Amino acid sequence: MTHLVLDKVSVHYDGQAAPAVERVSIDVAKGDFVVLVGRSGCGKTSLLNVAAGLVEPVHGGATIGGRPITAPSSDRAVVFQNDALFPWLTARENVAFALRLRGVRLGERAHRADALLALVKLDGAGDKRIWELSGGMRQRVGLARAMAAEPEFLLLDEPLGALDALTRERMQTTLLDLWTASHVGALMVTHGIEEALVLATRIVVLAPGPGRVVRTFETGFSRRYAAGEAIRSIKADPAFAAARGELTDAIFDGEAA
């Protein structure tokens, strides 16, 4: 099984007195959904950028399948909070653009793009321009475009952060459906405690000054969704409320440590 590994990673940006991240290790296997949480400044995005090949650590390193990560690659797809879509193109054309970069033949692109849009519950929306779509729909197009590369891992930097609460919950189910259907590994950054609990198979709690791991939680709520339980049922479970309280305490306790 392929693993995405951050091994004793430290990140230090020019002009900063202290490292942004110091000797953090994280292992994500295909099929895992690992979520990074913690207050702003604890290094969550820095770690994601190392995994993406966008930032070079000053200590340690990142590998995928044992191969060093030194640059972005199609085996890792990155989805940011801002969708970065081409607004003058349709939803189908945005996804087809990624397929073109992969060398997919022109005659196959529209069909493949529509299949990817259907995977994120945008059946029939292929002809809509990006500016016609809601924020949630644009993020779905962004996910479909990311999956066009057939990545082994999805790297998600607060992709739902700008959405309203109801749209955000719908997008949580979309992410879980996509993860379940594709068997990719996922590494995600979020500030949402409930979001982390419902999506993750494992939660890594980080604290700032410099960024470091203070606690790790193994969670089973996303597996329950994959087994058929509704997301509202999961969130109504007293065990979910207890886990939310424990995770909140871990974040605040980590800051005080």
PDB file of C-alpha atoms in Angstrom:
ATOM      1  CA  MET A   1       0.000   0.000   0.000  1.00  0.00           C
ATOM      2  CA  THR A   2       1.279   3.460  -0.926  1.00  0.00           C
ATOM      3  CA  HIS A   3       2.023   5.881   1.915  1.00  0.00           C
ATOM      4  CA  LEU A   4       2.488   9.648   1.939  1.00  0.00           C
ATOM      5  CA  VAL A   5       5.010  10.304   4.704  1.00  0.00           C
ATOM      6  CA  LEU A   6       6.253  13.489   6.356  1.00  0.00           C
ATOM      7  CA  ASP A   7       9.317  12.499   8.372  1.00  0.00           C
ATOM      8  CA  LYS A   8      10.579  14.840  11.109  1.00  0.00           C
ATOM      9  CA  VAL A   9       9.718  17.857   8.953  1.00  0.00           C
ATOM     10  CA  SER A  10      10.813  21.346   9.994  1.00  0.00           C
ATOM     11  CA  VAL A  11       9.877  24.486   8.044  1.00  0.00           C
ATOM     12  CA  HIS A  12      11.533  27.859   8.663  1.00  0.00           C
ATOM     13  CA  TYR A  13      10.586  30.881   6.568  1.00  0.00           C
ATOM     14  CA  ASP A  14      13.014  33.739   5.919  1.00  0.00           C
ATOM     15  CA  GLY A  15      12.517  36.645   8.287  1.00  0.00           C
ATOM     16  CA  GLN A  16      10.913  34.567  11.039  1.00  0.00           C
ATOM     17  CA  ALA A  17      12.672  34.116  14.352  1.00  0.00           C
ATOM     18  CA  ALA A  18      11.194  30.679  15.056  1.00  0.00           C
ATOM     19  CA  PRO A  19      10.389  27.738  12.780  1.00  0.00           C
ATOM     20  CA  ALA A  20       6.829  27.513  11.486  1.00  0.00           C
ATOM     21  CA  VAL A  21       6.982  23.740  12.026  1.00  0.00           C
ATOM     22  CA  GLU A  22       9.486  21.679  14.016  1.00  0.00           C
ATOM     23  CA  ARG A  23      10.148  17.947  13.543  1.00  0.00           C
ATOM     24  CA  VAL A  24       6.617  16.856  12.671  1.00  0.00           C
ATOM     25  CA  SER A  25       5.996  13.323  11.376  1.00  0.00           C
ATOM     26  CA  ILE A  26       2.741  12.216   9.712  1.00  0.00           C
ATOM     27  CA  ASP A  27       1.974   9.021   7.797  1.00  0.00           C
ATOM     28  CA  VAL A  28      -1.043   8.867   5.445  1.00  0.00           C
ATOM     29  CA  ALA A  29      -1.849   5.558   3.747  1.00  0.00           C
ATOM     30  CA  LYS A  30      -4.145   5.212   0.744  1.00  0.00           C
ATOM     31  CA  GLY A  31      -7.647   4.934   2.177  1.00  0.00           C
ATOM     32  CA  ASP A  32      -6.807   7.116   5.198  1.00  0.00           C
ATOM     33  CA  PHE A  33      -8.434  10.502   5.754  1.00  0.00           C
ATOM     34  CA  VAL A  34      -6.074  12.457   8.004  1.00  0.00           C
ATOM     35  CA  VAL A  35      -7.144  15.905   9.205  1.00  0.00           C
ATOM     36  CA  LEU A  36      -4.857  18.561  10.709  1.00  0.00           C
ATOM     37  CA  VAL A  37      -6.427  20.889  13.290  1.00  0.00           C
ATOM     38  CA  GLY A  38      -5.158  23.640  15.562  1.00  0.00           C
ATOM     39  CA  ARG A  39      -5.197  27.394  15.919  1.00  0.00           C
ATOM     40  CA  SER A  40      -3.845  29.718  13.226  1.00  0.00           C
ATOM     41  CA  GLY A  41      -0.061  29.732  13.075  1.00  0.00           C
ATOM     42  CA  CYS A  42       0.473  26.121  14.113  1.00  0.00           C
ATOM     43  CA  GLY A  43       1.853  25.078  10.715  1.00  0.00           C
ATOM     44  CA  LYS A  44      -1.081  23.162   9.194  1.00  0.00           C
ATOM     45  CA  THR A  45      -0.806  24.732   5.746  1.00  0.00           C
ATOM     46  CA  SER A  46       2.997  24.607   5.838  1.00  0.00           C
ATOM     47  CA  LEU A  47       2.820  20.827   6.285  1.00  0.00           C
ATOM     48  CA  LEU A  48       0.284  20.500   3.481  1.00  0.00           C
ATOM     49  CA  ASN A  49       2.554  22.548   1.214  1.00  0.00           C
ATOM     50  CA  VAL A  50       5.496  20.267   2.005  1.00  0.00           C
ATOM     51  CA  ALA A  51       3.326  17.276   1.056  1.00  0.00           C
ATOM     52  CA  ALA A  52       2.337  19.077  -2.165  1.00  0.00           C
ATOM     53  CA  GLY A  53       5.964  19.783  -3.074  1.00  0.00           C
ATOM     54  CA  LEU A  54       5.408  23.545  -2.848  1.00  0.00           C
ATOM     55  CA  VAL A  55       7.656  24.145   0.182  1.00  0.00           C
ATOM     56  CA  GLU A  56      11.050  22.578   0.894  1.00  0.00           C
ATOM     57  CA  PRO A  57      11.645  21.714   4.551  1.00  0.00           C
ATOM     58  CA  VAL A  58      14.864  22.776   6.270  1.00  0.00           C
ATOM     59  CA  HIS A  59      14.962  19.441   8.095  1.00  0.00           C
ATOM     60  CA  GLY A  60      13.426  16.064   7.374  1.00  0.00           C
ATOM     61  CA  GLY A  61      11.577  15.268   4.213  1.00  0.00           C
ATOM     62  CA  ALA A  62       8.457  13.990   2.487  1.00  0.00           C
ATOM     63  CA  THR A  63       8.027  10.835   0.425  1.00  0.00           C
ATOM     64  CA  ILE A  64       5.255   9.112  -1.510  1.00  0.00           C
ATOM     65  CA  GLY A  65       5.632   5.407  -2.029  1.00  0.00           C
ATOM     66  CA  GLY A  66       9.205   5.803  -0.784  1.00  0.00           C
ATOM     67  CA  ARG A  67      10.035   8.382  -3.487  1.00  0.00           C
ATOM     68  CA  PRO A  68      11.182  11.851  -2.339  1.00  0.00           C
ATOM     69  CA  ILE A  69       8.708  14.679  -2.899  1.00  0.00           C
ATOM     70  CA  THR A  70      10.550  17.604  -4.465  1.00  0.00           C
ATOM     71  CA  ALA A  71       7.846  19.220  -6.632  1.00  0.00           C
ATOM     72  CA  PRO A  72       4.125  19.020  -7.415  1.00  0.00           C
ATOM     73  CA  SER A  73       3.038  15.879  -9.257  1.00  0.00           C
ATOM     74  CA  SER A  74      -0.125  14.256 -10.579  1.00  0.00           C
ATOM     75  CA  ASP A  75       0.011  11.635  -7.811  1.00  0.00           C
ATOM     76  CA  ARG A  76      -1.087  14.412  -5.419  1.00  0.00           C
ATOM     77  CA  ALA A  77      -4.001  16.734  -6.226  1.00  0.00           C
ATOM     78  CA  VAL A  78      -4.359  19.961  -4.237  1.00  0.00           C
ATOM     79  CA  VAL A  79      -7.676  21.707  -3.562  1.00  0.00           C
ATOM     80  CA  PHE A  80      -7.573  25.149  -1.936  1.00  0.00           C
ATOM     81  CA  GLN A  81     -10.263  27.283  -0.285  1.00  0.00           C
ATOM     82  CA  ASN A  82     -10.318  29.485  -3.399  1.00  0.00           C
ATOM     83  CA  ASP A  83     -11.362  27.243  -6.270  1.00  0.00           C
ATOM     84  CA  ALA A  84      -8.934  28.708  -8.893  1.00  0.00           C
ATOM     85  CA  LEU A  85     -11.248  27.711 -11.754  1.00  0.00           C
ATOM     86  CA  PHE A  86     -11.359  29.416 -15.157  1.00  0.00           C
ATOM     87  CA  PRO A  87     -14.517  31.579 -14.958  1.00  0.00           C
ATOM     88  CA  TRP A  88     -14.831  31.963 -18.748  1.00  0.00           C
ATOM     89  CA  LEU A  89     -15.120  28.188 -19.208  1.00  0.00           C
ATOM     90  CA  THR A  90     -17.986  25.854 -18.390  1.00  0.00           C
ATOM     91  CA  ALA A  91     -17.805  23.300 -15.591  1.00  0.00           C
ATOM     92  CA  ARG A  92     -17.193  20.561 -18.173  1.00  0.00           C
ATOM     93  CA  GLU A  93     -14.475  22.577 -19.902  1.00  0.00           C
ATOM     94  CA  ASN A  94     -12.681  23.207 -16.606  1.00  0.00           C
ATOM     95  CA  VAL A  95     -12.515  19.480 -15.906  1.00  0.00           C
ATOM     96  CA  ALA A  96     -11.662  18.701 -19.523  1.00  0.00           C
ATOM     97  CA  PHE A  97      -8.708  21.104 -19.301  1.00  0.00           C
ATOM     98  CA  ALA A  98      -7.175  18.900 -16.597  1.00  0.00           C
ATOM     99  CA  LEU A  99      -7.848  15.841 -18.755  1.00  0.00           C
ATOM    100  CA  ARG A 100      -6.073  17.518 -21.677  1.00  0.00           C
ATOM    101  CA  LEU A 101      -3.007  18.056 -19.494  1.00  0.00           C
ATOM    102  CA  ARG A 102      -3.063  14.323 -18.775  1.00  0.00           C
ATOM    103  CA  GLY A 103      -3.008  13.565 -22.491  1.00  0.00           C
ATOM    104  CA  VAL A 104      -6.599  12.302 -22.755  1.00  0.00           C
ATOM    105  CA  ARG A 105      -7.775  12.362 -26.359  1.00  0.00           C
ATOM    106  CA  LEU A 106     -10.126  15.154 -27.409  1.00  0.00           C
ATOM    107  CA  GLY A 107     -12.960  12.778 -28.273  1.00  0.00           C
ATOM    108  CA  GLU A 108     -12.927  11.264 -24.786  1.00  0.00           C
ATOM    109  CA  ARG A 109     -12.675  14.430 -22.700  1.00  0.00           C
ATOM    110  CA  ALA A 110     -16.339  15.505 -22.557  1.00  0.00           C
ATOM    111  CA  HIS A 111     -17.547  12.042 -21.568  1.00  0.00           C
ATOM    112  CA  ARG A 112     -14.820  11.669 -18.933  1.00  0.00           C
ATOM    113  CA  ALA A 113     -15.480  15.183 -17.616  1.00  0.00           C
ATOM    114  CA  ASP A 114     -19.210  14.477 -17.252  1.00  0.00           C
ATOM    115  CA  ALA A 115     -18.435  11.250 -15.358  1.00  0.00           C
ATOM    116  CA  LEU A 116     -16.209  13.171 -12.939  1.00  0.00           C
ATOM    117  CA  LEU A 117     -18.867  15.859 -12.453  1.00  0.00           C
ATOM    118  CA  ALA A 118     -21.396  13.123 -11.692  1.00  0.00           C
ATOM    119  CA  LEU A 119     -18.992  11.739  -9.071  1.00  0.00           C
ATOM    120  CA  VAL A 120     -19.303  15.045  -7.168  1.00  0.00           C
ATOM    121  CA  LYS A 121     -23.078  15.262  -7.705  1.00  0.00           C
ATOM    122  CA  LEU A 122     -23.050  17.812 -10.518  1.00  0.00           C
ATOM    123  CA  ASP A 123     -24.925  15.732 -13.080  1.00  0.00           C
ATOM    124  CA  GLY A 124     -26.322  18.016 -15.761  1.00  0.00           C
ATOM    125  CA  ALA A 125     -24.275  21.060 -14.740  1.00  0.00           C
ATOM    126  CA  GLY A 126     -21.538  20.613 -17.334  1.00  0.00           C
ATOM    127  CA  ASP A 127     -22.743  23.456 -19.588  1.00  0.00           C
ATOM    128  CA  LYS A 128     -22.927  26.062 -16.823  1.00  0.00           C
ATOM    129  CA  ARG A 129     -20.275  28.777 -16.701  1.00  0.00           C
ATOM    130  CA  ILE A 130     -18.334  29.010 -13.469  1.00  0.00           C
ATOM    131  CA  TRP A 131     -19.761  32.444 -12.689  1.00  0.00           C
ATOM    132  CA  GLU A 132     -23.263  30.903 -12.778  1.00  0.00           C
ATOM    133  CA  LEU A 133     -22.464  28.428 -10.005  1.00  0.00           C
ATOM    134  CA  SER A 134     -22.790  28.787  -6.234  1.00  0.00           C
ATOM    135  CA  GLY A 135     -19.742  28.536  -3.983  1.00  0.00           C
ATOM    136  CA  GLY A 136     -20.492  24.930  -3.135  1.00  0.00           C
ATOM    137  CA  MET A 137     -20.955  23.989  -6.782  1.00  0.00           C
ATOM    138  CA  ARG A 138     -17.655  25.648  -7.703  1.00  0.00           C
ATOM    139  CA  GLN A 139     -15.861  23.628  -5.049  1.00  0.00           C
ATOM    140  CA  ARG A 140     -17.439  20.477  -6.487  1.00  0.00           C
ATOM    141  CA  VAL A 141     -16.044  21.395  -9.905  1.00  0.00           C
ATOM    142  CA  GLY A 142     -12.664  21.933  -8.259  1.00  0.00           C
ATOM    143  CA  LEU A 143     -12.817  18.455  -6.731  1.00  0.00           C
ATOM    144  CA  ALA A 144     -13.819  16.927 -10.076  1.00  0.00           C
ATOM    145  CA  ARG A 145     -10.910  18.683 -11.767  1.00  0.00           C
ATOM    146  CA  ALA A 146      -8.537  17.434  -9.057  1.00  0.00           C
ATOM    147  CA  MET A 147      -9.743  13.866  -9.544  1.00  0.00           C
ATOM    148  CA  ALA A 148      -9.142  14.138 -13.311  1.00  0.00           C
ATOM    149  CA  ALA A 149      -5.458  13.530 -12.589  1.00  0.00           C
ATOM    150  CA  GLU A 150      -6.345  10.186 -10.955  1.00  0.00           C
ATOM    151  CA  PRO A 151      -4.249  11.071  -7.905  1.00  0.00           C
ATOM    152  CA  GLU A 152      -3.292   8.670  -5.156  1.00  0.00           C
ATOM    153  CA  PHE A 153      -3.730  11.422  -2.555  1.00  0.00           C
ATOM    154  CA  LEU A 154      -5.939  14.496  -2.167  1.00  0.00           C
ATOM    155  CA  LEU A 155      -4.439  17.477  -0.318  1.00  0.00           C
ATOM    156  CA  LEU A 156      -7.209  19.760   0.928  1.00  0.00           C
ATOM    157  CA  ASP A 157      -6.446  23.213   2.365  1.00  0.00           C
ATOM    158  CA  GLU A 158      -9.677  24.360   4.038  1.00  0.00           C
ATOM    159  CA  PRO A 159     -11.721  23.712   0.875  1.00  0.00           C
ATOM    160  CA  LEU A 160     -15.029  24.279   2.725  1.00  0.00           C
ATOM    161  CA  GLY A 161     -13.953  27.266   4.809  1.00  0.00           C
ATOM    162  CA  ALA A 162     -15.724  29.930   2.753  1.00  0.00           C
ATOM    163  CA  LEU A 163     -19.072  28.097   2.547  1.00  0.00           C
ATOM    164  CA  ASP A 164     -22.213  28.664   4.621  1.00  0.00           C
ATOM    165  CA  ALA A 165     -23.131  26.044   7.219  1.00  0.00           C
ATOM    166  CA  LEU A 166     -25.734  24.146   5.180  1.00  0.00           C
ATOM    167  CA  THR A 167     -23.615  24.055   2.032  1.00  0.00           C
ATOM    168  CA  ARG A 168     -20.639  23.018   4.125  1.00  0.00           C
ATOM    169  CA  GLU A 169     -22.493  19.978   5.473  1.00  0.00           C
ATOM    170  CA  ARG A 170     -23.563  18.952   1.975  1.00  0.00           C
ATOM    171  CA  MET A 171     -19.958  19.262   0.840  1.00  0.00           C
ATOM    172  CA  GLN A 172     -18.828  17.080   3.741  1.00  0.00           C
ATOM    173  CA  THR A 173     -21.010  14.281   2.382  1.00  0.00           C
ATOM    174  CA  THR A 174     -19.622  14.920  -1.115  1.00  0.00           C
ATOM    175  CA  LEU A 175     -16.053  14.615   0.183  1.00  0.00           C
ATOM    176  CA  LEU A 176     -16.891  11.411   2.033  1.00  0.00           C
ATOM    177  CA  ASP A 177     -18.619   9.935  -1.016  1.00  0.00           C
ATOM    178  CA  LEU A 178     -15.636  10.850  -3.204  1.00  0.00           C
ATOM    179  CA  TRP A 179     -13.142   9.403  -0.707  1.00  0.00           C
ATOM    180  CA  THR A 180     -15.170   6.194  -0.347  1.00  0.00           C
ATOM    181  CA  ALA A 181     -15.626   5.694  -4.097  1.00  0.00           C
ATOM    182  CA  SER A 182     -12.063   6.527  -5.153  1.00  0.00           C
ATOM    183  CA  HIS A 183     -10.065   4.915  -2.313  1.00  0.00           C
ATOM    184  CA  VAL A 184      -7.628   7.832  -2.344  1.00  0.00           C
ATOM    185  CA  GLY A 185      -5.736   8.936   0.719  1.00  0.00           C
ATOM    186  CA  ALA A 186      -6.549  12.429   1.986  1.00  0.00           C
ATOM    187  CA  LEU A 187      -4.661  15.008   4.039  1.00  0.00           C
ATOM    188  CA  MET A 188      -6.842  17.961   4.981  1.00  0.00           C
ATOM    189  CA  VAL A 189      -6.486  21.225   6.904  1.00  0.00           C
ATOM    190  CA  THR A 190      -9.528  22.645   8.687  1.00  0.00           C
ATOM    191  CA  HIS A 191     -10.471  24.908  11.578  1.00  0.00           C
ATOM    192  CA  GLY A 192     -13.798  23.078  11.961  1.00  0.00           C
ATOM    193  CA  ILE A 193     -13.863  20.660  14.880  1.00  0.00           C
ATOM    194  CA  GLU A 194     -17.104  18.938  13.817  1.00  0.00           C
ATOM    195  CA  GLU A 195     -15.820  18.798  10.257  1.00  0.00           C
ATOM    196  CA  ALA A 196     -12.619  17.099  11.373  1.00  0.00           C
ATOM    197  CA  LEU A 197     -14.532  14.518  13.399  1.00  0.00           C
ATOM    198  CA  VAL A 198     -17.004  13.585  10.675  1.00  0.00           C
ATOM    199  CA  LEU A 199     -14.412  13.358   7.881  1.00  0.00           C
ATOM    200  CA  ALA A 200     -11.304  11.927   9.497  1.00  0.00           C
ATOM    201  CA  THR A 201     -10.050   8.452  10.147  1.00  0.00           C
ATOM    202  CA  ARG A 202      -7.294  10.165  12.155  1.00  0.00           C
ATOM    203  CA  ILE A 203      -6.994  13.696  13.553  1.00  0.00           C
ATOM    204  CA  VAL A 204      -3.621  15.306  14.244  1.00  0.00           C
ATOM    205  CA  VAL A 205      -3.748  18.204  16.744  1.00  0.00           C
ATOM    206  CA  LEU A 206      -1.045  20.830  16.268  1.00  0.00           C
ATOM    207  CA  ALA A 207       0.018  23.662  18.558  1.00  0.00           C
ATOM    208  CA  PRO A 208       1.957  26.812  17.609  1.00  0.00           C
ATOM    209  CA  GLY A 209       5.304  28.210  18.693  1.00  0.00           C
ATOM    210  CA  PRO A 210       6.721  26.364  16.712  1.00  0.00           C
ATOM    211  CA  GLY A 211       4.170  24.067  15.066  1.00  0.00           C
ATOM    212  CA  ARG A 212       4.272  20.630  16.650  1.00  0.00           C
ATOM    213  CA  VAL A 213       2.034  17.614  17.201  1.00  0.00           C
ATOM    214  CA  VAL A 214       0.470  17.545  20.661  1.00  0.00           C
ATOM    215  CA  ARG A 215      -2.068  14.751  20.232  1.00  0.00           C
ATOM    216  CA  THR A 216      -3.463  12.276  17.717  1.00  0.00           C
ATOM    217  CA  PHE A 217      -7.011  10.859  17.673  1.00  0.00           C
ATOM    218  CA  GLU A 218      -8.095   7.722  15.843  1.00  0.00           C
ATOM    219  CA  THR A 219     -11.725   8.242  14.825  1.00  0.00           C
ATOM    220  CA  GLY A 220     -14.397   6.016  13.325  1.00  0.00           C
ATOM    221  CA  PHE A 221     -17.188   8.378  12.307  1.00  0.00           C
ATOM    222  CA  SER A 222     -16.209   8.553   8.623  1.00  0.00           C
ATOM    223  CA  ARG A 223     -16.122   4.745   8.470  1.00  0.00           C
ATOM    224  CA  ARG A 224     -19.665   4.699   9.865  1.00  0.00           C
ATOM    225  CA  TYR A 225     -20.759   7.011   7.041  1.00  0.00           C
ATOM    226  CA  ALA A 226     -19.016   4.784   4.502  1.00  0.00           C
ATOM    227  CA  ALA A 227     -20.951   1.842   5.964  1.00  0.00           C
ATOM    228  CA  GLY A 228     -24.255   3.616   5.268  1.00  0.00           C
ATOM    229  CA  GLU A 229     -25.095   5.699   8.351  1.00  0.00           C
ATOM    230  CA  ALA A 230     -26.468   9.200   7.674  1.00  0.00           C
ATOM    231  CA  ILE A 231     -24.264  12.131   8.602  1.00  0.00           C
ATOM    232  CA  ARG A 232     -27.008  13.707  10.757  1.00  0.00           C
ATOM    233  CA  SER A 233     -27.348  10.462  12.703  1.00  0.00           C
ATOM    234  CA  ILE A 234     -23.610  10.417  13.314  1.00  0.00           C
ATOM    235  CA  LYS A 235     -23.570  14.011  14.554  1.00  0.00           C
ATOM    236  CA  ALA A 236     -26.530  13.316  16.880  1.00  0.00           C
ATOM    237  CA  ASP A 237     -24.705  10.433  18.579  1.00  0.00           C
ATOM    238  CA  PRO A 238     -23.655  11.255  22.184  1.00  0.00           C
ATOM    239  CA  ALA A 239     -20.279   9.698  21.327  1.00  0.00           C
ATOM    240  CA  PHE A 240     -19.816  12.396  18.674  1.00  0.00           C
ATOM    241  CA  ALA A 241     -20.550  15.139  21.211  1.00  0.00           C
ATOM    242  CA  ALA A 242     -18.086  13.589  23.653  1.00  0.00           C
ATOM    243  CA  ALA A 243     -15.404  13.400  20.973  1.00  0.00           C
ATOM    244  CA  ARG A 244     -16.042  17.036  20.044  1.00  0.00           C
ATOM    245  CA  GLY A 245     -15.456  18.081  23.644  1.00  0.00           C
ATOM    246  CA  GLU A 246     -12.298  15.987  23.916  1.00  0.00           C
ATOM    247  CA  LEU A 247     -10.895  17.385  20.679  1.00  0.00           C
ATOM    248  CA  THR A 248     -11.691  20.972  21.720  1.00  0.00           C
ATOM    249  CA  ASP A 249      -9.906  20.418  25.035  1.00  0.00           C
ATOM    250  CA  ALA A 250      -6.884  18.957  23.241  1.00  0.00           C
ATOM    251  CA  ILE A 251      -6.572  22.049  21.028  1.00  0.00           C
ATOM    252  CA  PHE A 252      -6.733  24.446  23.989  1.00  0.00           C
ATOM    253  CA  ASP A 253      -4.516  22.281  26.192  1.00  0.00           C
ATOM    254  CA  GLY A 254      -1.951  22.136  23.408  1.00  0.00           C
ATOM    255  CA  GLU A 255      -1.773  25.913  23.278  1.00  0.00           C
ATOM    256  CA  ALA A 256      -1.127  26.075  27.009  1.00  0.00           C
ATOM    257  CA  ALA A 257       1.608  23.414  26.935  1.00  0.00           C
TER     258      ALA A 257
END
